mmCIF file of N, CA and C in Angstrom:
data_model
loop_
_atom_site.group_PDB
_atom_site.id
_atom_site.type_symbol
_atom_site.label_atom_id
_atom_site.label_comp_id
_atom_site.label_asym_id
_atom_site.label_seq_id
_atom_site.Cartn_x
_atom_site.Cartn_y
_atom_site.Cartn_z
ATOM 1 N N MET A 23 220.930 160.459 -26.527
ATOM 2 C CA MET A 23 221.441 160.823 -25.213
ATOM 3 C C MET A 23 222.403 159.732 -24.732
ATOM 4 N N ASP A 24 223.500 160.139 -24.133
ATOM 5 C CA ASP A 24 224.499 159.226 -23.596
ATOM 6 C C ASP A 24 223.905 158.452 -22.417
ATOM 7 N N VAL A 25 224.118 157.148 -22.379
ATOM 8 C CA VAL A 25 223.605 156.356 -21.261
ATOM 9 C C VAL A 25 224.418 156.582 -19.994
ATOM 10 N N ILE A 26 225.628 157.100 -20.125
ATOM 11 C CA ILE A 26 226.439 157.406 -18.944
ATOM 12 C C ILE A 26 226.022 158.792 -18.469
ATOM 13 N N ARG A 27 225.245 158.811 -17.402
ATOM 14 C CA ARG A 27 224.598 160.045 -16.968
ATOM 15 C C ARG A 27 225.359 160.802 -15.885
ATOM 16 N N LEU A 28 226.131 160.077 -15.064
ATOM 17 C CA LEU A 28 226.818 160.731 -13.956
ATOM 18 C C LEU A 28 228.013 159.881 -13.562
ATOM 19 N N LEU A 29 229.189 160.503 -13.542
ATOM 20 C CA LEU A 29 230.405 159.852 -13.064
ATOM 21 C C LEU A 29 231.161 160.870 -12.230
ATOM 22 N N GLY A 30 231.828 160.398 -11.198
ATOM 23 C CA GLY A 30 232.623 161.349 -10.437
ATOM 24 C C GLY A 30 233.413 160.738 -9.310
ATOM 25 N N ILE A 31 234.501 161.417 -9.001
ATOM 26 C CA ILE A 31 235.316 161.146 -7.821
ATOM 27 C C ILE A 31 235.215 162.434 -7.016
ATOM 28 N N ARG A 32 234.678 162.353 -5.800
ATOM 29 C CA ARG A 32 234.341 163.566 -5.055
ATOM 30 C C ARG A 32 234.889 163.575 -3.637
ATOM 31 N N GLU A 33 235.195 164.772 -3.163
ATOM 32 C CA GLU A 33 235.605 164.955 -1.773
ATOM 33 C C GLU A 33 234.412 165.269 -0.878
ATOM 34 N N THR A 34 233.276 165.525 -1.478
ATOM 35 C CA THR A 34 232.069 165.893 -0.730
ATOM 36 C C THR A 34 231.160 164.676 -0.566
ATOM 37 N N PRO A 35 230.260 164.715 0.425
ATOM 38 C CA PRO A 35 229.351 163.584 0.632
ATOM 39 C C PRO A 35 228.552 163.244 -0.628
ATOM 40 N N LEU A 36 228.283 161.947 -0.795
ATOM 41 C CA LEU A 36 227.550 161.442 -1.952
ATOM 42 C C LEU A 36 226.058 161.407 -1.654
ATOM 43 N N SER A 37 225.252 161.538 -2.712
ATOM 44 C CA SER A 37 223.804 161.559 -2.571
ATOM 45 C C SER A 37 223.156 160.432 -3.373
ATOM 46 N N VAL A 38 222.472 159.555 -2.674
ATOM 47 C CA VAL A 38 221.712 158.495 -3.341
ATOM 48 C C VAL A 38 220.634 159.115 -4.221
ATOM 49 N N ASP A 39 219.978 160.147 -3.729
ATOM 50 C CA ASP A 39 218.925 160.807 -4.508
ATOM 51 C C ASP A 39 219.461 161.351 -5.827
ATOM 52 N N GLU A 40 220.640 161.970 -5.803
ATOM 53 C CA GLU A 40 221.231 162.511 -7.027
ATOM 54 C C GLU A 40 221.515 161.398 -8.035
ATOM 55 N N VAL A 41 222.102 160.307 -7.549
ATOM 56 C CA VAL A 41 222.459 159.200 -8.444
ATOM 57 C C VAL A 41 221.199 158.544 -9.007
ATOM 58 N N LEU A 42 220.221 158.314 -8.170
ATOM 59 C CA LEU A 42 218.970 157.703 -8.628
ATOM 60 C C LEU A 42 218.267 158.603 -9.656
ATOM 61 N N ALA A 43 218.259 159.899 -9.411
ATOM 62 C CA ALA A 43 217.644 160.826 -10.369
ATOM 63 C C ALA A 43 218.396 160.813 -11.703
ATOM 64 N N ALA A 44 219.706 160.655 -11.647
ATOM 65 C CA ALA A 44 220.511 160.667 -12.872
ATOM 66 C C ALA A 44 220.177 159.508 -13.797
ATOM 67 N N VAL A 45 219.787 158.367 -13.233
ATOM 68 C CA VAL A 45 219.510 157.190 -14.070
ATOM 69 C C VAL A 45 218.025 157.007 -14.363
ATOM 70 N N GLY A 46 217.198 157.935 -13.916
ATOM 71 C CA GLY A 46 215.770 157.842 -14.201
ATOM 72 C C GLY A 46 215.534 157.823 -15.711
ATOM 73 N N ASP A 47 214.757 156.837 -16.165
ATOM 74 C CA ASP A 47 214.557 156.675 -17.605
ATOM 75 C C ASP A 47 213.255 155.927 -17.848
ATOM 76 N N HIS A 48 212.387 156.487 -18.679
ATOM 77 C CA HIS A 48 211.097 155.856 -18.953
ATOM 78 C C HIS A 48 211.219 154.569 -19.759
ATOM 79 N N ALA A 49 212.363 154.333 -20.384
ATOM 80 C CA ALA A 49 212.574 153.087 -21.128
ATOM 81 C C ALA A 49 212.999 151.937 -20.224
ATOM 82 N N ALA A 50 213.285 152.249 -18.977
ATOM 83 C CA ALA A 50 213.783 151.234 -18.044
ATOM 84 C C ALA A 50 212.636 150.556 -17.301
ATOM 85 N N GLY A 51 212.704 149.240 -17.282
ATOM 86 C CA GLY A 51 211.763 148.459 -16.482
ATOM 87 C C GLY A 51 212.368 148.059 -15.149
ATOM 88 N N GLY A 52 213.687 148.250 -15.022
ATOM 89 C CA GLY A 52 214.373 147.909 -13.777
ATOM 90 C C GLY A 52 215.533 148.857 -13.530
ATOM 91 N N THR A 53 215.654 149.265 -12.286
ATOM 92 C CA THR A 53 216.768 150.124 -11.878
ATOM 93 C C THR A 53 217.363 149.534 -10.618
ATOM 94 N N THR A 54 218.698 149.385 -10.621
ATOM 95 C CA THR A 54 219.385 148.899 -9.423
ATOM 96 C C THR A 54 220.296 149.995 -8.911
ATOM 97 N N ILE A 55 220.492 149.974 -7.604
ATOM 98 C CA ILE A 55 221.426 150.910 -6.985
ATOM 99 C C ILE A 55 222.200 150.152 -5.915
ATOM 100 N N PHE A 56 223.504 150.378 -5.902
ATOM 101 C CA PHE A 56 224.363 149.802 -4.877
ATOM 102 C C PHE A 56 225.002 150.948 -4.120
ATOM 103 N N VAL A 57 224.932 150.868 -2.794
ATOM 104 C CA VAL A 57 225.533 151.877 -1.934
ATOM 105 C C VAL A 57 226.545 151.189 -1.037
ATOM 106 N N GLY A 58 227.806 151.575 -1.166
ATOM 107 C CA GLY A 58 228.866 151.041 -0.320
ATOM 108 C C GLY A 58 229.158 152.016 0.804
ATOM 109 N N THR A 59 229.158 151.513 2.033
ATOM 110 C CA THR A 59 229.369 152.364 3.200
ATOM 111 C C THR A 59 230.576 151.897 4.014
ATOM 112 N N VAL A 60 231.091 152.779 4.835
ATOM 113 C CA VAL A 60 232.224 152.463 5.699
ATOM 114 C C VAL A 60 231.714 151.613 6.859
ATOM 115 N N ARG A 61 232.277 150.421 6.977
ATOM 116 C CA ARG A 61 231.856 149.504 8.043
ATOM 117 C C ARG A 61 232.809 149.613 9.235
ATOM 118 N N GLU A 62 232.326 149.136 10.376
ATOM 119 C CA GLU A 62 233.099 149.277 11.607
ATOM 120 C C GLU A 62 234.148 148.193 11.797
ATOM 121 N N GLN A 63 234.136 147.161 10.965
ATOM 122 C CA GLN A 63 235.118 146.090 11.084
ATOM 123 C C GLN A 63 235.584 145.636 9.717
ATOM 124 N N ASP A 64 236.831 145.177 9.658
ATOM 125 C CA ASP A 64 237.361 144.547 8.460
ATOM 126 C C ASP A 64 238.351 143.501 8.949
ATOM 127 N N HIS A 65 238.343 142.356 8.337
ATOM 128 C CA HIS A 65 239.196 141.230 8.759
ATOM 129 C C HIS A 65 238.936 140.864 10.225
ATOM 130 N N GLY A 66 237.721 141.137 10.709
ATOM 131 C CA GLY A 66 237.376 140.821 12.090
ATOM 132 C C GLY A 66 237.983 141.768 13.110
ATOM 133 N N LYS A 67 238.542 142.891 12.654
ATOM 134 C CA LYS A 67 239.161 143.857 13.554
ATOM 135 C C LYS A 67 238.428 145.189 13.466
ATOM 136 N N PRO A 68 238.297 145.883 14.601
ATOM 137 C CA PRO A 68 237.624 147.183 14.583
ATOM 138 C C PRO A 68 238.407 148.224 13.777
ATOM 139 N N VAL A 69 237.702 148.930 12.915
ATOM 140 C CA VAL A 69 238.279 150.016 12.117
ATOM 141 C C VAL A 69 238.065 151.322 12.882
ATOM 142 N N THR A 70 239.138 152.112 13.018
ATOM 143 C CA THR A 70 239.030 153.381 13.734
ATOM 144 C C THR A 70 239.086 154.588 12.807
ATOM 145 N N ARG A 71 239.674 154.414 11.633
ATOM 146 C CA ARG A 71 239.824 155.531 10.697
ATOM 147 C C ARG A 71 239.911 154.976 9.290
ATOM 148 N N LEU A 72 239.384 155.737 8.322
ATOM 149 C CA LEU A 72 239.436 155.298 6.939
ATOM 150 C C LEU A 72 239.551 156.517 6.030
ATOM 151 N N SER A 73 240.399 156.407 5.020
ATOM 152 C CA SER A 73 240.567 157.486 4.067
ATOM 153 C C SER A 73 240.748 156.886 2.675
ATOM 154 N N TYR A 74 240.136 157.506 1.686
ATOM 155 C CA TYR A 74 240.301 157.091 0.295
ATOM 156 C C TYR A 74 241.116 158.146 -0.443
ATOM 157 N N SER A 75 241.993 157.688 -1.328
ATOM 158 C CA SER A 75 242.710 158.593 -2.224
ATOM 159 C C SER A 75 242.618 158.021 -3.632
ATOM 160 N N ALA A 76 242.769 158.909 -4.611
ATOM 161 C CA ALA A 76 242.621 158.497 -6.009
ATOM 162 C C ALA A 76 243.767 159.065 -6.840
ATOM 163 N N HIS A 77 244.172 158.296 -7.817
ATOM 164 C CA HIS A 77 245.152 158.753 -8.796
ATOM 165 C C HIS A 77 244.471 159.796 -9.684
ATOM 166 N N PRO A 78 245.231 160.768 -10.217
ATOM 167 C CA PRO A 78 244.609 161.757 -11.110
ATOM 168 C C PRO A 78 243.880 161.153 -12.313
ATOM 169 N N SER A 79 244.226 159.946 -12.705
ATOM 170 C CA SER A 79 243.560 159.301 -13.839
ATOM 171 C C SER A 79 242.274 158.567 -13.449
ATOM 172 N N ALA A 80 241.884 158.613 -12.191
ATOM 173 C CA ALA A 80 240.749 157.810 -11.714
ATOM 174 C C ALA A 80 239.448 158.098 -12.457
ATOM 175 N N GLU A 81 239.145 159.362 -12.715
ATOM 176 C CA GLU A 81 237.887 159.655 -13.420
ATOM 177 C C GLU A 81 237.916 159.130 -14.850
ATOM 178 N N ALA A 82 239.057 159.233 -15.515
ATOM 179 C CA ALA A 82 239.172 158.697 -16.878
ATOM 180 C C ALA A 82 239.027 157.177 -16.870
ATOM 181 N N GLU A 83 239.616 156.531 -15.888
ATOM 182 C CA GLU A 83 239.486 155.074 -15.757
ATOM 183 C C GLU A 83 238.041 154.685 -15.448
ATOM 184 N N LEU A 84 237.387 155.470 -14.601
ATOM 185 C CA LEU A 84 235.984 155.217 -14.287
ATOM 186 C C LEU A 84 235.135 155.321 -15.550
ATOM 187 N N ARG A 85 235.420 156.297 -16.388
ATOM 188 C CA ARG A 85 234.675 156.438 -17.654
ATOM 189 C C ARG A 85 234.883 155.212 -18.532
ATOM 190 N N GLN A 86 236.109 154.694 -18.615
ATOM 191 C CA GLN A 86 236.373 153.500 -19.425
ATOM 192 C C GLN A 86 235.587 152.300 -18.899
ATOM 193 N N VAL A 87 235.542 152.143 -17.586
ATOM 194 C CA VAL A 87 234.764 151.052 -16.983
ATOM 195 C C VAL A 87 233.288 151.216 -17.350
ATOM 196 N N ALA A 88 232.763 152.425 -17.197
ATOM 197 C CA ALA A 88 231.350 152.677 -17.497
ATOM 198 C C ALA A 88 231.046 152.444 -18.977
ATOM 199 N N GLU A 89 231.936 152.876 -19.848
ATOM 200 C CA GLU A 89 231.734 152.661 -21.288
ATOM 201 C C GLU A 89 231.704 151.187 -21.630
ATOM 202 N N LYS A 90 232.548 150.391 -20.994
ATOM 203 C CA LYS A 90 232.579 148.943 -21.244
ATOM 204 C C LYS A 90 231.271 148.298 -20.784
ATOM 205 N N VAL A 91 230.789 148.676 -19.616
ATOM 206 C CA VAL A 91 229.506 148.142 -19.124
ATOM 207 C C VAL A 91 228.380 148.541 -20.076
ATOM 208 N N ALA A 92 228.376 149.798 -20.504
ATOM 209 C CA ALA A 92 227.333 150.264 -21.426
ATOM 210 C C ALA A 92 227.392 149.526 -22.757
ATOM 211 N N ALA A 93 228.581 149.144 -23.187
ATOM 212 C CA ALA A 93 228.728 148.401 -24.444
ATOM 213 C C ALA A 93 228.327 146.936 -24.300
ATOM 214 N N ASP A 94 228.527 146.376 -23.124
ATOM 215 C CA ASP A 94 228.283 144.943 -22.907
ATOM 216 C C ASP A 94 226.861 144.596 -22.485
ATOM 217 N N PHE A 95 226.108 145.579 -21.995
ATOM 218 C CA PHE A 95 224.755 145.326 -21.494
ATOM 219 C C PHE A 95 223.787 146.334 -22.121
ATOM 220 N N PRO A 96 222.532 145.944 -22.307
ATOM 221 C CA PRO A 96 221.551 146.856 -22.902
ATOM 222 C C PRO A 96 220.980 147.838 -21.881
ATOM 223 N N VAL A 97 221.845 148.657 -21.293
ATOM 224 C CA VAL A 97 221.407 149.608 -20.279
ATOM 225 C C VAL A 97 220.863 150.870 -20.937
ATOM 226 N N THR A 98 219.940 151.520 -20.244
ATOM 227 C CA THR A 98 219.426 152.796 -20.722
ATOM 228 C C THR A 98 220.095 153.966 -20.004
ATOM 229 N N ALA A 99 220.653 153.706 -18.815
ATOM 230 C CA ALA A 99 221.346 154.750 -18.062
ATOM 231 C C ALA A 99 222.218 154.108 -16.996
ATOM 232 N N LEU A 100 223.341 154.773 -16.689
ATOM 233 C CA LEU A 100 224.158 154.316 -15.563
ATOM 234 C C LEU A 100 224.865 155.498 -14.935
ATOM 235 N N ALA A 101 225.257 155.308 -13.672
ATOM 236 C CA ALA A 101 225.946 156.343 -12.915
ATOM 237 C C ALA A 101 226.862 155.683 -11.894
ATOM 238 N N ALA A 102 227.960 156.362 -11.570
ATOM 239 C CA ALA A 102 228.877 155.875 -10.546
ATOM 240 C C ALA A 102 229.625 157.059 -9.945
ATOM 241 N N VAL A 103 229.618 157.144 -8.625
ATOM 242 C CA VAL A 103 230.370 158.172 -7.913
ATOM 243 C C VAL A 103 231.100 157.523 -6.748
ATOM 244 N N HIS A 104 232.316 158.008 -6.487
ATOM 245 C CA HIS A 104 233.131 157.474 -5.391
ATOM 246 C C HIS A 104 233.674 158.636 -4.594
ATOM 247 N N ARG A 105 233.719 158.472 -3.317
ATOM 248 C CA ARG A 105 234.199 159.508 -2.402
ATOM 249 C C ARG A 105 235.681 159.332 -2.149
ATOM 250 N N VAL A 106 236.391 160.416 -1.948
ATOM 251 C CA VAL A 106 237.780 160.407 -1.497
ATOM 252 C C VAL A 106 237.887 161.307 -0.275
ATOM 253 N N GLY A 107 238.972 161.132 0.474
ATOM 254 C CA GLY A 107 239.179 161.891 1.694
ATOM 255 C C GLY A 107 238.867 161.042 2.909
ATOM 256 N N ASP A 108 238.809 161.698 4.065
ATOM 257 C CA ASP A 108 238.528 160.999 5.316
ATOM 258 C C ASP A 108 237.035 160.749 5.444
ATOM 259 N N LEU A 109 236.684 159.504 5.786
ATOM 260 C CA LEU A 109 235.286 159.128 5.968
ATOM 261 C C LEU A 109 235.091 158.546 7.361
ATOM 262 N N ALA A 110 233.909 158.741 7.905
ATOM 263 C CA ALA A 110 233.543 158.195 9.209
ATOM 264 C C ALA A 110 232.752 156.903 9.025
ATOM 265 N N LEU A 111 232.654 156.139 10.095
ATOM 266 C CA LEU A 111 231.841 154.925 10.051
ATOM 267 C C LEU A 111 230.429 155.286 9.599
ATOM 268 N N GLY A 112 229.895 154.502 8.669
ATOM 269 C CA GLY A 112 228.554 154.734 8.152
ATOM 270 C C GLY A 112 228.486 155.677 6.965
ATOM 271 N N ASP A 113 229.563 156.417 6.688
ATOM 272 C CA ASP A 113 229.554 157.309 5.532
ATOM 273 C C ASP A 113 229.454 156.505 4.237
ATOM 274 N N THR A 114 228.857 157.110 3.234
ATOM 275 C CA THR A 114 228.756 156.488 1.920
ATOM 276 C C THR A 114 230.057 156.703 1.167
ATOM 277 N N ALA A 115 230.659 155.592 0.701
ATOM 278 C CA ALA A 115 231.938 155.637 -0.013
ATOM 279 C C ALA A 115 231.754 155.553 -1.522
ATOM 280 N N VAL A 116 230.736 154.821 -1.968
ATOM 281 C CA VAL A 116 230.537 154.624 -3.402
ATOM 282 C C VAL A 116 229.058 154.352 -3.680
ATOM 283 N N ILE A 117 228.593 154.855 -4.814
ATOM 284 C CA ILE A 117 227.231 154.573 -5.272
ATOM 285 C C ILE A 117 227.302 154.271 -6.757
ATOM 286 N N VAL A 118 226.702 153.162 -7.169
ATOM 287 C CA VAL A 118 226.524 152.885 -8.593
ATOM 288 C C VAL A 118 225.049 152.583 -8.821
ATOM 289 N N ALA A 119 224.560 152.982 -9.987
ATOM 290 C CA ALA A 119 223.168 152.721 -10.346
ATOM 291 C C ALA A 119 223.093 152.432 -11.831
ATOM 292 N N VAL A 120 222.175 151.534 -12.166
ATOM 293 C CA VAL A 120 221.976 151.146 -13.563
ATOM 294 C C VAL A 120 220.479 151.010 -13.824
ATOM 295 N N ALA A 121 220.045 151.540 -14.953
ATOM 296 C CA ALA A 121 218.681 151.353 -15.433
ATOM 297 C C ALA A 121 218.753 150.563 -16.733
ATOM 298 N N ALA A 122 217.838 149.612 -16.881
ATOM 299 C CA ALA A 122 217.810 148.760 -18.070
ATOM 300 C C ALA A 122 216.365 148.357 -18.350
ATOM 301 N N PRO A 123 216.098 147.848 -19.553
ATOM 302 C CA PRO A 123 214.730 147.448 -19.874
ATOM 303 C C PRO A 123 214.161 146.389 -18.927
ATOM 304 N N HIS A 124 215.015 145.499 -18.430
ATOM 305 C CA HIS A 124 214.557 144.412 -17.556
ATOM 306 C C HIS A 124 215.437 144.320 -16.320
ATOM 307 N N ARG A 125 214.896 143.794 -15.230
ATOM 308 C CA ARG A 125 215.614 143.754 -13.960
ATOM 309 C C ARG A 125 216.878 142.916 -14.018
ATOM 310 N N ASP A 126 216.855 141.785 -14.705
ATOM 311 C CA ASP A 126 218.034 140.936 -14.759
ATOM 312 C C ASP A 126 219.203 141.673 -15.410
ATOM 313 N N GLU A 127 218.926 142.404 -16.475
ATOM 314 C CA GLU A 127 219.971 143.187 -17.140
ATOM 315 C C GLU A 127 220.510 144.271 -16.205
ATOM 316 N N ALA A 128 219.617 144.898 -15.461
ATOM 317 C CA ALA A 128 220.037 145.946 -14.523
ATOM 318 C C ALA A 128 220.914 145.348 -13.418
ATOM 319 N N PHE A 129 220.517 144.206 -12.874
ATOM 320 C CA PHE A 129 221.323 143.566 -11.831
ATOM 321 C C PHE A 129 222.699 143.164 -12.355
ATOM 322 N N GLN A 130 222.730 142.534 -13.515
ATOM 323 C CA GLN A 130 224.011 142.082 -14.073
ATOM 324 C C GLN A 130 224.939 143.255 -14.379
ATOM 325 N N ALA A 131 224.410 144.294 -14.983
ATOM 326 C CA ALA A 131 225.233 145.447 -15.331
ATOM 327 C C ALA A 131 225.717 146.180 -14.082
ATOM 328 N N SER A 132 224.863 146.275 -13.090
ATOM 329 C CA SER A 132 225.243 146.932 -11.844
ATOM 330 C C SER A 132 226.372 146.171 -11.143
ATOM 331 N N ARG A 133 226.242 144.857 -11.110
ATOM 332 C CA ARG A 133 227.291 144.027 -10.492
ATOM 333 C C ARG A 133 228.614 144.206 -11.233
ATOM 334 N N ARG A 134 228.570 144.212 -12.546
ATOM 335 C CA ARG A 134 229.797 144.407 -13.324
ATOM 336 C C ARG A 134 230.380 145.786 -13.058
ATOM 337 N N LEU A 135 229.510 146.800 -12.992
ATOM 338 C CA LEU A 135 229.976 148.171 -12.792
ATOM 339 C C LEU A 135 230.721 148.310 -11.465
ATOM 340 N N ILE A 136 230.169 147.816 -10.373
ATOM 341 C CA ILE A 136 230.850 147.959 -9.081
ATOM 342 C C ILE A 136 232.089 147.074 -9.026
ATOM 343 N N ASP A 137 232.013 145.859 -9.562
ATOM 344 C CA ASP A 137 233.181 144.967 -9.527
ATOM 345 C C ASP A 137 234.334 145.530 -10.352
ATOM 346 N N ASP A 138 234.041 146.048 -11.539
ATOM 347 C CA ASP A 138 235.096 146.600 -12.382
ATOM 348 C C ASP A 138 235.628 147.917 -11.831
ATOM 349 N N LEU A 139 234.762 148.706 -11.233
ATOM 350 C CA LEU A 139 235.226 149.928 -10.582
ATOM 351 C C LEU A 139 236.259 149.560 -9.512
ATOM 352 N N LYS A 140 235.915 148.614 -8.654
ATOM 353 C CA LYS A 140 236.823 148.215 -7.572
ATOM 354 C C LYS A 140 238.108 147.582 -8.105
ATOM 355 N N ALA A 141 238.033 146.886 -9.219
ATOM 356 C CA ALA A 141 239.200 146.182 -9.762
ATOM 357 C C ALA A 141 240.114 147.064 -10.597
ATOM 358 N N HIS A 142 239.566 148.087 -11.260
ATOM 359 C CA HIS A 142 240.354 148.800 -12.262
ATOM 360 C C HIS A 142 240.554 150.296 -12.032
ATOM 361 N N VAL A 143 239.711 150.916 -11.248
ATOM 362 C CA VAL A 143 239.845 152.362 -11.048
ATOM 363 C C VAL A 143 240.841 152.597 -9.912
ATOM 364 N N PRO A 144 241.879 153.410 -10.149
ATOM 365 C CA PRO A 144 242.926 153.590 -9.143
ATOM 366 C C PRO A 144 242.498 154.469 -7.956
ATOM 367 N N ILE A 145 241.750 153.818 -7.072
ATOM 368 C CA ILE A 145 241.311 154.425 -5.814
ATOM 369 C C ILE A 145 241.800 153.494 -4.714
ATOM 370 N N TRP A 146 242.435 154.076 -3.695
ATOM 371 C CA TRP A 146 242.999 153.277 -2.613
ATOM 372 C C TRP A 146 242.383 153.660 -1.286
ATOM 373 N N LYS A 147 242.162 152.639 -0.477
ATOM 374 C CA LYS A 147 241.601 152.820 0.862
ATOM 375 C C LYS A 147 242.716 152.607 1.874
ATOM 376 N N HIS A 148 242.888 153.561 2.778
ATOM 377 C CA HIS A 148 243.832 153.407 3.879
ATOM 378 C C HIS A 148 243.010 153.330 5.150
ATOM 379 N N GLN A 149 243.087 152.179 5.800
ATOM 380 C CA GLN A 149 242.307 152.025 7.015
ATOM 381 C C GLN A 149 243.213 151.747 8.196
ATOM 382 N N SER A 150 242.807 152.304 9.341
ATOM 383 C CA SER A 150 243.513 152.112 10.600
ATOM 384 C C SER A 150 242.628 151.283 11.516
ATOM 385 N N PHE A 151 243.277 150.386 12.253
ATOM 386 C CA PHE A 151 242.555 149.487 13.145
ATOM 387 C C PHE A 151 242.817 149.851 14.608
ATOM 388 N N ALA A 152 241.939 149.388 15.478
ATOM 389 C CA ALA A 152 242.056 149.675 16.902
ATOM 390 C C ALA A 152 243.359 149.152 17.497
ATOM 391 N N ASP A 153 243.932 148.100 16.902
ATOM 392 C CA ASP A 153 245.179 147.537 17.434
ATOM 393 C C ASP A 153 246.421 148.294 16.967
ATOM 394 N N GLY A 154 246.222 149.391 16.223
ATOM 395 C CA GLY A 154 247.331 150.203 15.761
ATOM 396 C C GLY A 154 247.833 149.850 14.370
ATOM 397 N N GLU A 155 247.423 148.728 13.832
ATOM 398 C CA GLU A 155 247.836 148.348 12.480
ATOM 399 C C GLU A 155 247.088 149.189 11.449
ATOM 400 N N THR A 156 247.697 149.326 10.275
ATOM 401 C CA THR A 156 247.054 150.006 9.155
ATOM 402 C C THR A 156 247.238 149.150 7.903
ATOM 403 N N GLU A 157 246.402 149.401 6.918
ATOM 404 C CA GLU A 157 246.574 148.716 5.638
ATOM 405 C C GLU A 157 246.038 149.580 4.511
ATOM 406 N N TRP A 158 246.655 149.392 3.351
ATOM 407 C CA TRP A 158 246.192 150.000 2.111
ATOM 408 C C TRP A 158 245.502 148.913 1.285
ATOM 409 N N VAL A 159 244.359 149.255 0.735
ATOM 410 C CA VAL A 159 243.623 148.347 -0.138
ATOM 411 C C VAL A 159 243.259 149.155 -1.370
ATOM 412 N N GLY A 160 243.411 148.540 -2.567
ATOM 413 C CA GLY A 160 243.090 149.340 -3.729
ATOM 414 C C GLY A 160 242.866 148.568 -4.991
ATOM 415 N N ALA A 161 242.713 149.321 -6.059
ATOM 416 C CA ALA A 161 242.414 148.773 -7.382
ATOM 417 C C ALA A 161 243.416 147.723 -7.789
ATOM 418 N N GLY A 162 242.906 146.636 -8.319
ATOM 419 C CA GLY A 162 243.738 145.586 -8.888
ATOM 420 C C GLY A 162 244.410 144.687 -7.883
ATOM 421 N N GLU A 163 244.019 144.744 -6.635
ATOM 422 C CA GLU A 163 244.657 143.904 -5.616
ATOM 423 C C GLU A 163 244.345 142.438 -5.819
#
């Protein structure tokens, strides 16, 4: 069975339960999950609006990131989903989960998965601030 159990770029709300169920594995002694949410401030300024967009290659890039993590760590299962479109404060933007034989392996692989997703998958965040300024933030910045 492929250790990459769930990957996706979605316009619909993300489910922690779905991601956690996807990585359930009796060979795992440790499972980590990271949930990234829309916060009310960035750079010390209030955020009023946030939207994510993705390049058409984003899912393929996400698969490459996941394959590299699976090759570099002894994981039994992993999953990663990212939201696109307009999000409200508190909405879930990204979820990654990793199951591994031991907790340290799960933590390390999970950290690599979210860091590499943010660094290499072409997903961009456009945020608007209360002072009228806007900014784009994205992969490889």
